PDB file of C-alpha atoms in Angstrom:
ATOM      1  CA  TYR A   1      19.940   9.571  -3.723  1.00  0.00           C
ATOM      2  CA  THR A   2      20.715   5.901  -4.218  1.00  0.00           C
ATOM      3  CA  LEU A   3      20.605   6.335  -7.975  1.00  0.00           C
ATOM      4  CA  ALA A   4      22.754   9.467  -7.807  1.00  0.00           C
ATOM      5  CA  ALA A   5      25.372   7.677  -5.685  1.00  0.00           C
ATOM      6  CA  GLN A   6      25.409   4.734  -8.089  1.00  0.00           C
ATOM      7  CA  LYS A   7      25.530   6.945 -11.164  1.00  0.00           C
ATOM      8  CA  ASP A   8      28.450   9.025  -9.881  1.00  0.00           C
ATOM      9  CA  PRO A   9      30.226   7.339  -6.951  1.00  0.00           C
ATOM     10  CA  SER A  10      32.669  10.241  -6.733  1.00  0.00           C
ATOM     11  CA  GLU A  11      29.924  12.792  -5.923  1.00  0.00           C
ATOM     12  CA  PRO A  12      30.161  13.410  -2.165  1.00  0.00           C
ATOM     13  CA  LEU A  13      26.776  15.114  -1.798  1.00  0.00           C
ATOM     14  CA  ALA A  14      24.969  12.057  -3.125  1.00  0.00           C
ATOM     15  CA  HIS A  15      26.500   9.964  -0.341  1.00  0.00           C
ATOM     16  CA  VAL A  16      25.925  12.388   2.512  1.00  0.00           C
ATOM     17  CA  ASN A  17      22.332  12.960   1.415  1.00  0.00           C
ATOM     18  CA  LEU A  18      21.766   9.209   1.168  1.00  0.00           C
ATOM     19  CA  GLY A  19      23.172   8.831   4.671  1.00  0.00           C
ATOM     20  CA  ASN A  20      20.908  11.623   5.904  1.00  0.00           C
ATOM     21  CA  LEU A  21      17.895   9.908   4.361  1.00  0.00           C
ATOM     22  CA  TYR A  22      18.640   6.636   6.138  1.00  0.00           C
ATOM     23  CA  ALA A  23      19.567   8.363   9.402  1.00  0.00           C
ATOM     24  CA  GLY A  24      16.288  10.282   9.315  1.00  0.00           C
ATOM     25  CA  LYS A  25      14.485   6.948   9.174  1.00  0.00           C
ATOM     26  CA  GLY A  26      16.591   5.585  12.017  1.00  0.00           C
ATOM     27  CA  ASP A  27      18.306   3.104   9.684  1.00  0.00           C
ATOM     28  CA  TRP A  28      21.816   3.706  10.963  1.00  0.00           C
ATOM     29  CA  ALA A  29      23.171   0.454   9.520  1.00  0.00           C
ATOM     30  CA  ARG A  30      22.460   1.732   6.013  1.00  0.00           C
ATOM     31  CA  ALA A  31      23.529   5.283   6.816  1.00  0.00           C
ATOM     32  CA  GLU A  32      26.996   4.207   7.977  1.00  0.00           C
ATOM     33  CA  PRO A  33      28.433   3.110   4.599  1.00  0.00           C
ATOM     34  CA  ALA A  34      27.074   6.229   2.925  1.00  0.00           C
ATOM     35  CA  TYR A  35      28.747   8.429   5.517  1.00  0.00           C
ATOM     36  CA  ALA A  36      31.930   6.362   5.298  1.00  0.00           C
ATOM     37  CA  ARG A  37      32.078   6.959   1.557  1.00  0.00           C
ATOM     38  CA  TYR A  38      31.434  10.653   2.111  1.00  0.00           C
ATOM     39  CA  THR A  39      34.380  10.912   4.500  1.00  0.00           C
ATOM     40  CA  GLU A  40      36.577   9.146   1.935  1.00  0.00           C
ATOM     41  CA  LEU A  41      35.638  11.796  -0.600  1.00  0.00           C
ATOM     42  CA  ARG A  42      35.756  14.736   1.837  1.00  0.00           C
ATOM     43  CA  PRO A  43      38.237  13.717   4.537  1.00  0.00           C
ATOM     44  CA  THR A  44      38.515  17.202   6.041  1.00  0.00           C
ATOM     45  CA  ASP A  45      34.774  17.713   6.569  1.00  0.00           C
ATOM     46  CA  ALA A  46      34.286  17.518  10.345  1.00  0.00           C
ATOM     47  CA  ASP A  47      30.501  17.298   9.993  1.00  0.00           C
ATOM     48  CA  GLY A  48      30.878  14.195   7.840  1.00  0.00           C
ATOM     49  CA  TRP A  49      33.054  12.547  10.480  1.00  0.00           C
ATOM     50  CA  HIS A  50      30.513  13.467  13.150  1.00  0.00           C
ATOM     51  CA  ARG A  51      27.735  11.846  11.123  1.00  0.00           C
ATOM     52  CA  LEU A  52      29.846   8.730  10.592  1.00  0.00           C
ATOM     53  CA  GLY A  53      30.585   8.572  14.317  1.00  0.00           C
ATOM     54  CA  ALA A  54      26.890   8.873  15.146  1.00  0.00           C
ATOM     55  CA  ALA A  55      25.994   6.088  12.714  1.00  0.00           C
ATOM     56  CA  ARG A  56      28.609   3.822  14.258  1.00  0.00           C
ATOM     57  CA  PHE A  57      27.459   4.721  17.766  1.00  0.00           C
ATOM     58  CA  TYR A  58      23.816   3.934  17.012  1.00  0.00           C
ATOM     59  CA  THR A  59      24.815   0.590  15.501  1.00  0.00           C
ATOM     60  CA  GLU A  60      26.719  -0.148  18.732  1.00  0.00           C
ATOM     61  CA  ARG A  61      30.137  -0.034  17.084  1.00  0.00           C
ATOM     62  CA  TYR A  62      31.526   2.101  19.870  1.00  0.00           C
ATOM     63  CA  SER A  63      35.239   1.664  19.224  1.00  0.00           C
ATOM     64  CA  ALA A  64      34.788   2.583  15.567  1.00  0.00           C
ATOM     65  CA  ALA A  65      32.618   5.531  16.573  1.00  0.00           C
ATOM     66  CA  VAL A  66      35.339   6.972  18.773  1.00  0.00           C
ATOM     67  CA  GLY A  67      37.732   6.933  15.817  1.00  0.00           C
ATOM     68  CA  ALA A  68      35.298   8.947  13.734  1.00  0.00           C
ATOM     69  CA  PHE A  69      34.701  11.586  16.396  1.00  0.00           C
TER      70      PHE A  69
END
């Protein structure tokens, strides 16, 4: 997914899948920017915002997490 996101930065699925990969490994610090990019590309996708909020919560960025939820 990293290569796909680099090859086509405007492809939202590459970013959300990359975030999911990192989140599945518990690497929330790396998942957060992938989810942030996804929400930039798909700003009306509530699931994307939820994922971004979770990543920010698990990296103890609580104020930022609230804004994403």
